[in-house]
Amino acid sequence: MLNGFKDKYPELVEVFSIGKSVLGKDIWCIRVTNEKNNTIKSSCLIDGCIHGNEWEGGEAYLYLADYLLINFDANETITHILNSSEVYIIPLVNPDGREENTRWNENGIDLNRNFDAGFGRLLLTRGGVFRLGKVFGFIKIPYFNLGKLGIYENCGRHPFSEPETQAIRDFMMDLEKNDFSFYVNCHTADHCIYTPDETFKPTFEMTEQETHIFNYVLNWVGKNTEYETAGTGINFHNGKKFYDSGMAQDWCFKEFRIPSFVFEILSLDYFPSNVGYPIDISYFGGSKHDHIVHWMQTTIPFFMYLLVNIDNLREWKTPDIQPSLPEGVPPEPF
């Protein structure tokens, strides 16, 4: 599909691999921008499916790419975005896990616990200081689809022990040289948007201006989308606040001091009976993925809001530009 974008829109699309998975699969990235415009541009990174069975996270980005490309030259806002910005989209961070429809990579590692940000805490000590979780990095259980139920997560032997997280790290390092403005890491299925949740730690402490900007964005989300938000620096699943460890958006904020977000796309088929985290079928690898088009449409307002404010976000200025959205976007909630 990415090469299809390239074939159809050669002056707007570049497709390349940022690295390989454990099994040697390419981790593909699509760069969307107007190549004819050579002005200095802000850049952003949007990635998904770091948990291989969270399909909606990857599909959302394919939908976004398609939306931007179809509307270039037909929509003034999108034309401006692609003339002045470089949008990097990685729809599938964990191709091995996606093929097997499981959360982990081929080594049995949860890639979104493998970043160097509060690495290795046991899930039972959310918000605590223990780092015993890294012990389980020595135990490789590929595709162990019996729910861990919050007891531990296999975070890896050390931060960036996995080729997939190394690829994301190195790619972000390259983007940092090119006006890296914001980062969004997309998941399924908690129907919420939240900011870096390691900020209660001194090394992550937000400035007053950073807190203001994050809160401004979350306030916009609450008023203009169906998605829930938590307070700045707090992560939550199904309304339950907790702190996680080793997560991509935390590391990105710590390393580059740019606005970083997690976007949890709701899928009612993913949480049967709304049991909630950590006892959800995503841990067993058997989740359904129906109504994907509907959930893709619900993501466009947030993405467009960030993109029209890309320069403000890069400079930690108030993101007060309102996106122009077509009729029917977003769709009515289920």
Short mmCIF file of C-alpha atoms in Angstrom, two decimals:
data_model
loop_
_atom_site.label_atom_id
_atom_site.label_comp_id
_atom_site.label_asym_id
_atom_site.label_seq_id
_atom_site.Cartn_x
_atom_site.Cartn_y
_atom_site.Cartn_z
CA MET A 1 0.00 0.00 0.00
CA LEU A 2 2.83 2.44 0.80
CA ASN A 3 4.39 1.86 -2.61
CA GLY A 4 0.94 2.41 -4.08
CA PHE A 5 0.98 5.88 -2.52
CA LYS A 6 4.42 6.46 -4.04
CA ASP A 7 3.28 5.36 -7.50
CA LYS A 8 0.17 7.53 -7.42
CA TYR A 9 1.71 10.62 -5.77
CA PRO A 10 5.43 10.57 -6.69
CA GLU A 11 5.94 14.28 -5.93
CA LEU A 12 4.38 13.97 -2.47
CA VAL A 13 5.59 10.60 -1.19
CA GLU A 14 8.87 8.92 -0.30
CA VAL A 15 8.89 5.35 1.04
CA PHE A 16 11.89 3.86 2.84
CA SER A 17 12.85 1.38 5.55
CA ILE A 18 14.19 2.63 8.89
CA GLY A 19 15.42 -0.81 9.97
CA LYS A 20 14.60 -4.49 10.37
CA SER A 21 12.58 -6.57 12.82
CA VAL A 22 13.93 -9.61 14.65
CA LEU A 23 12.84 -11.77 11.69
CA GLY A 24 14.33 -9.38 9.18
CA LYS A 25 11.13 -7.68 8.04
CA ASP A 26 11.45 -4.05 6.98
CA ILE A 27 10.00 -1.33 9.21
CA TRP A 28 8.59 0.94 6.55
CA CYS A 29 8.18 4.69 6.77
CA ILE A 30 6.31 7.03 4.44
CA ARG A 31 7.33 10.68 4.19
CA VAL A 32 4.52 12.94 2.99
CA THR A 33 5.41 16.46 1.84
CA ASN A 34 5.37 18.63 -1.28
CA GLU A 35 8.80 17.94 -2.76
CA LYS A 36 8.49 20.97 -5.05
CA ASN A 37 8.54 23.30 -2.06
CA ASN A 38 12.14 23.56 -0.85
CA THR A 39 11.54 25.86 2.13
CA ILE A 40 12.70 24.83 5.60
CA LYS A 41 10.00 22.59 7.01
CA SER A 42 9.00 21.35 10.43
CA SER A 43 8.79 17.58 10.79
CA CYS A 44 6.74 15.20 12.90
CA LEU A 45 6.65 11.46 13.50
CA ILE A 46 3.48 9.43 13.85
CA ASP A 47 3.82 5.68 14.41
CA GLY A 48 1.61 2.75 15.29
CA CYS A 49 1.25 -0.98 15.86
CA ILE A 50 4.20 -1.15 18.25
CA HIS A 51 1.95 -3.78 19.83
CA GLY A 52 1.38 -6.09 16.89
CA ASN A 53 -2.25 -6.96 17.64
CA GLU A 54 -3.33 -3.32 17.94
CA TRP A 55 -4.22 -3.01 14.28
CA GLU A 56 -6.16 0.24 14.57
CA GLY A 57 -2.98 2.09 15.53
CA GLY A 58 -1.40 1.26 12.19
CA GLU A 59 -4.53 1.56 10.09
CA ALA A 60 -5.13 5.06 11.44
CA TYR A 61 -1.89 6.24 9.91
CA LEU A 62 -2.57 4.70 6.53
CA TYR A 63 -5.91 6.47 6.63
CA LEU A 64 -4.20 9.75 7.55
CA ALA A 65 -1.70 9.42 4.69
CA ASP A 66 -4.52 8.71 2.25
CA TYR A 67 -6.52 11.66 3.59
CA LEU A 68 -3.60 14.08 3.18
CA LEU A 69 -2.73 12.89 -0.32
CA ILE A 70 -6.27 12.86 -1.68
CA ASN A 71 -6.93 16.38 -0.42
CA PHE A 72 -3.67 18.03 -1.46
CA ASP A 73 -4.43 20.89 -3.88
CA ALA A 74 -8.15 20.43 -3.18
CA ASN A 75 -8.08 21.58 0.44
CA GLU A 76 -6.28 24.79 1.38
CA THR A 77 -5.39 23.63 4.89
CA ILE A 78 -3.87 20.34 3.76
CA THR A 79 -2.04 22.01 0.90
CA HIS A 80 -0.45 24.39 3.39
CA ILE A 81 0.48 21.51 5.70
CA LEU A 82 2.31 19.60 2.97
CA ASN A 83 3.95 22.75 1.62
CA SER A 84 5.39 23.65 5.02
CA SER A 85 5.78 20.31 6.85
CA GLU A 86 7.26 16.84 6.52
CA VAL A 87 4.92 14.20 7.91
CA TYR A 88 6.70 10.92 8.68
CA ILE A 89 4.39 7.96 9.22
CA ILE A 90 5.45 4.49 10.39
CA PRO A 91 2.26 2.41 10.35
CA LEU A 92 3.86 -0.85 11.52
CA VAL A 93 6.63 -0.68 14.13
CA ASN A 94 6.25 -4.37 15.05
CA PRO A 95 5.80 -6.33 11.78
CA ASP A 96 6.59 -9.71 13.37
CA GLY A 97 3.95 -9.22 16.06
CA ARG A 98 1.47 -7.95 13.50
CA GLU A 99 1.88 -11.08 11.38
CA GLU A 100 1.26 -13.30 14.40
CA ASN A 101 -1.44 -10.98 15.82
CA THR A 102 0.31 -10.75 19.17
CA ARG A 103 1.37 -7.87 21.40
CA TRP A 104 5.06 -8.74 21.54
CA ASN A 105 7.90 -8.99 19.05
CA GLU A 106 9.53 -12.27 17.96
CA ASN A 107 11.64 -12.33 21.14
CA GLY A 108 8.56 -12.04 23.34
CA ILE A 109 9.45 -8.44 24.29
CA ASP A 110 6.90 -5.68 24.77
CA LEU A 111 8.53 -3.03 22.58
CA ASN A 112 6.69 -0.21 24.31
CA ARG A 113 8.43 -1.11 27.57
CA ASN A 114 11.89 -1.24 25.95
CA PHE A 115 12.69 2.49 25.80
CA ASP A 116 15.07 4.22 28.20
CA ALA A 117 12.47 5.97 30.33
CA GLY A 118 11.74 4.50 33.76
CA PHE A 119 12.85 1.19 32.28
CA GLY A 120 12.10 -2.09 34.04
CA ARG A 121 9.49 -1.42 36.72
CA LEU A 122 7.07 -4.17 37.56
CA LEU A 123 3.53 -3.28 36.55
CA LEU A 124 2.39 -3.97 40.10
CA THR A 125 4.59 -1.06 41.21
CA ARG A 126 3.18 1.58 38.88
CA GLY A 127 4.30 4.89 40.29
CA GLY A 128 6.86 3.14 42.50
CA VAL A 129 10.64 2.96 42.25
CA PHE A 130 11.35 -0.76 41.87
CA ARG A 131 13.01 -1.86 38.66
CA LEU A 132 12.74 -5.62 39.08
CA GLY A 133 10.85 -5.88 35.82
CA LYS A 134 14.08 -5.99 33.88
CA VAL A 135 14.80 -9.41 35.38
CA PHE A 136 12.16 -10.79 33.03
CA GLY A 137 14.14 -9.47 30.08
CA PHE A 138 16.32 -12.54 30.47
CA ILE A 139 13.30 -14.79 29.95
CA LYS A 140 12.34 -14.98 26.29
CA ILE A 141 8.84 -16.34 25.78
CA PRO A 142 7.93 -15.68 22.14
CA TYR A 143 4.15 -15.43 21.63
CA PHE A 144 3.32 -16.44 25.18
CA ASN A 145 -0.38 -15.68 24.75
CA LEU A 146 -1.53 -16.44 28.29
CA GLY A 147 -2.44 -13.08 29.75
CA LYS A 148 0.19 -11.66 32.07
CA LEU A 149 -2.63 -9.95 33.98
CA GLY A 150 -0.48 -7.06 35.14
CA ILE A 151 2.11 -9.18 36.96
CA TYR A 152 5.01 -8.26 34.71
CA GLU A 153 5.87 -7.27 31.20
CA ASN A 154 8.88 -8.61 29.37
CA CYS A 155 10.68 -5.32 28.84
CA GLY A 156 13.95 -6.73 27.49
CA ARG A 157 17.41 -7.17 28.95
CA HIS A 158 18.20 -3.47 28.70
CA PRO A 159 16.77 -0.36 27.03
CA PHE A 160 16.79 -0.64 23.25
CA SER A 161 17.73 -4.31 23.34
CA GLU A 162 15.43 -4.95 20.37
CA PRO A 163 16.10 -4.05 16.72
CA GLU A 164 12.67 -2.45 16.37
CA THR A 165 13.19 0.04 19.22
CA GLN A 166 16.74 0.70 18.06
CA ALA A 167 15.34 1.64 14.65
CA ILE A 168 12.80 4.06 16.16
CA ARG A 169 15.45 5.58 18.43
CA ASP A 170 17.92 6.12 15.59
CA PHE A 171 15.27 7.53 13.28
CA MET A 172 14.16 10.03 15.92
CA MET A 173 17.78 11.05 16.38
CA ASP A 174 17.93 11.85 12.67
CA LEU A 175 14.65 13.78 12.78
CA GLU A 176 15.93 15.86 15.69
CA LYS A 177 18.32 17.51 13.24
CA ASN A 178 15.38 18.61 11.08
CA ASP A 179 13.00 20.68 13.24
CA PHE A 180 11.40 17.65 14.94
CA SER A 181 8.16 19.16 16.25
CA PHE A 182 5.92 16.48 17.78
CA TYR A 183 5.46 12.73 18.13
CA VAL A 184 2.34 10.57 18.35
CA ASN A 185 2.40 6.88 19.28
CA CYS A 186 -0.86 5.16 18.37
CA HIS A 187 -2.46 2.21 20.20
CA THR A 188 -5.72 0.35 20.72
CA ALA A 189 -8.16 0.56 22.47
CA ASP A 190 -8.65 2.81 25.50
CA HIS A 191 -10.44 5.72 23.81
CA CYS A 192 -8.10 8.34 25.22
CA ILE A 193 -5.19 10.66 24.49
CA TYR A 194 -2.51 11.30 27.06
CA THR A 195 0.86 12.95 27.50
CA PRO A 196 4.17 11.59 28.86
CA ASP A 197 3.35 9.86 32.14
CA GLU A 198 6.85 9.61 33.57
CA THR A 199 6.84 13.33 34.31
CA PHE A 200 6.49 12.80 38.04
CA LYS A 201 10.16 11.82 37.98
CA PRO A 202 12.69 14.67 38.41
CA THR A 203 14.43 13.90 35.10
CA PHE A 204 11.12 14.37 33.27
CA GLU A 205 9.88 17.41 35.13
CA MET A 206 7.89 19.69 32.86
CA THR A 207 8.34 23.43 32.75
CA GLU A 208 5.34 25.65 33.36
CA GLN A 209 5.10 26.39 29.63
CA GLU A 210 5.30 22.72 28.65
CA THR A 211 2.54 21.91 31.12
CA HIS A 212 0.44 24.74 29.71
CA ILE A 213 0.82 23.47 26.15
CA PHE A 214 0.02 19.87 27.04
CA ASN A 215 -3.06 20.97 29.00
CA TYR A 216 -4.15 23.23 26.14
CA VAL A 217 -3.98 20.30 23.71
CA LEU A 218 -5.86 18.00 26.07
CA ASN A 219 -8.52 20.64 26.61
CA TRP A 220 -8.93 20.96 22.83
CA VAL A 221 -9.28 17.19 22.53
CA GLY A 222 -11.97 17.14 25.22
CA LYS A 223 -13.99 19.84 23.46
CA ASN A 224 -13.59 18.72 19.86
CA THR A 225 -13.37 14.92 19.81
CA GLU A 226 -15.05 11.97 21.46
CA TYR A 227 -11.76 10.90 23.07
CA GLU A 228 -11.11 11.14 26.79
CA THR A 229 -8.06 12.79 28.33
CA ALA A 230 -6.18 12.53 31.60
CA GLY A 231 -4.35 15.31 33.37
CA THR A 232 -0.92 16.20 32.04
CA GLY A 233 1.65 13.64 33.14
CA ILE A 234 -0.97 10.99 33.93
CA ASN A 235 -1.68 7.88 31.89
CA PHE A 236 -4.93 6.00 32.28
CA HIS A 237 -6.80 3.04 30.86
CA ASN A 238 -10.59 2.99 31.13
CA GLY A 239 -10.45 5.84 33.61
CA LYS A 240 -7.90 4.16 35.89
CA LYS A 241 -4.80 6.25 36.45
CA PHE A 242 -1.44 4.53 36.51
CA TYR A 243 2.19 5.01 35.57
CA ASP A 244 3.98 2.83 33.06
CA SER A 245 7.65 2.32 32.24
CA GLY A 246 9.89 2.15 29.19
CA MET A 247 7.39 3.84 26.89
CA ALA A 248 8.18 5.52 23.58
CA GLN A 249 6.45 8.85 24.20
CA ASP A 250 8.16 9.24 27.59
CA TRP A 251 11.59 8.67 26.07
CA CYS A 252 10.88 11.02 23.17
CA PHE A 253 9.85 13.82 25.51
CA LYS A 254 12.82 13.22 27.79
CA GLU A 255 15.31 13.06 24.95
CA PHE A 256 14.07 15.80 22.63
CA ARG A 257 11.74 17.94 24.79
CA ILE A 258 9.02 18.02 22.16
CA PRO A 259 5.28 17.47 22.62
CA SER A 260 4.70 13.71 22.66
CA PHE A 261 1.38 11.90 22.87
CA VAL A 262 -0.21 8.47 23.07
CA PHE A 263 -3.39 8.10 21.04
CA GLU A 264 -5.48 5.12 22.14
CA ILE A 265 -8.06 4.47 19.43
CA LEU A 266 -11.23 2.90 20.70
CA SER A 267 -12.47 -0.38 19.30
CA LEU A 268 -15.49 -1.83 21.04
CA ASP A 269 -14.61 -5.20 19.57
CA TYR A 270 -11.23 -5.08 21.32
CA PHE A 271 -12.62 -4.78 24.85
CA PRO A 272 -15.47 -7.28 25.14
CA SER A 273 -17.70 -6.47 28.10
CA ASN A 274 -15.39 -3.52 28.77
CA VAL A 275 -13.37 -5.65 31.19
CA GLY A 276 -10.48 -3.26 30.88
CA TYR A 277 -6.77 -3.23 31.46
CA PRO A 278 -4.85 -5.29 32.37
CA ILE A 279 -7.31 -8.16 31.87
CA ASP A 280 -8.17 -7.66 28.22
CA ILE A 281 -8.10 -9.96 25.24
CA SER A 282 -5.25 -8.05 23.65
CA TYR A 283 -2.96 -10.04 25.92
CA PHE A 284 -4.27 -13.28 24.47
CA GLY A 285 -3.80 -12.24 20.84
CA GLY A 286 -7.39 -13.00 19.83
CA SER A 287 -8.93 -9.55 19.55
CA LYS A 288 -11.34 -8.65 16.77
CA HIS A 289 -10.87 -5.62 14.52
CA ASP A 290 -14.27 -4.62 13.21
CA HIS A 291 -15.54 -1.12 12.38
CA ILE A 292 -12.01 0.00 11.51
CA VAL A 293 -13.12 2.67 9.02
CA HIS A 294 -15.27 4.35 11.67
CA TRP A 295 -12.40 4.49 14.14
CA MET A 296 -10.05 5.82 11.48
CA GLN A 297 -12.44 8.69 10.81
CA THR A 298 -12.52 9.60 14.50
CA THR A 299 -8.75 10.19 14.46
CA ILE A 300 -8.63 12.87 11.76
CA PRO A 301 -9.56 15.88 13.95
CA PHE A 302 -6.68 15.28 16.38
CA PHE A 303 -4.13 14.67 13.65
CA MET A 304 -5.24 17.73 11.71
CA TYR A 305 -5.16 19.86 14.85
CA LEU A 306 -1.55 18.88 15.56
CA LEU A 307 -0.50 19.36 11.94
CA VAL A 308 -1.93 22.87 11.54
CA ASN A 309 -0.14 23.78 14.77
CA ILE A 310 3.16 22.05 13.97
CA ASP A 311 5.25 25.23 14.13
CA ASN A 312 3.62 26.37 17.38
CA LEU A 313 4.23 22.97 18.95
CA ARG A 314 7.88 22.96 17.90
CA GLU A 315 8.39 26.27 19.72
CA TRP A 316 6.12 25.40 22.66
CA LYS A 317 3.73 28.18 21.70
CA THR A 318 0.00 27.98 22.26
CA PRO A 319 -1.49 25.71 19.55
CA ASP A 320 -4.53 27.87 18.92
CA ILE A 321 -5.01 27.33 15.17
CA GLN A 322 -8.26 25.51 14.45
CA PRO A 323 -8.28 22.85 11.71
CA SER A 324 -10.82 22.99 8.92
CA LEU A 325 -12.63 19.65 8.70
CA PRO A 326 -15.01 18.38 6.01
CA GLU A 327 -18.62 17.54 6.72
CA GLY A 328 -19.01 14.21 8.47
CA VAL A 329 -15.59 14.34 10.15
CA PRO A 330 -15.57 13.21 12.84
CA PRO A 331 -18.46 10.74 12.52
CA GLU A 332 -21.16 10.45 15.13
CA PRO A 333 -20.02 8.28 18.08
CA PHE A 334 -21.40 4.75 18.29
#
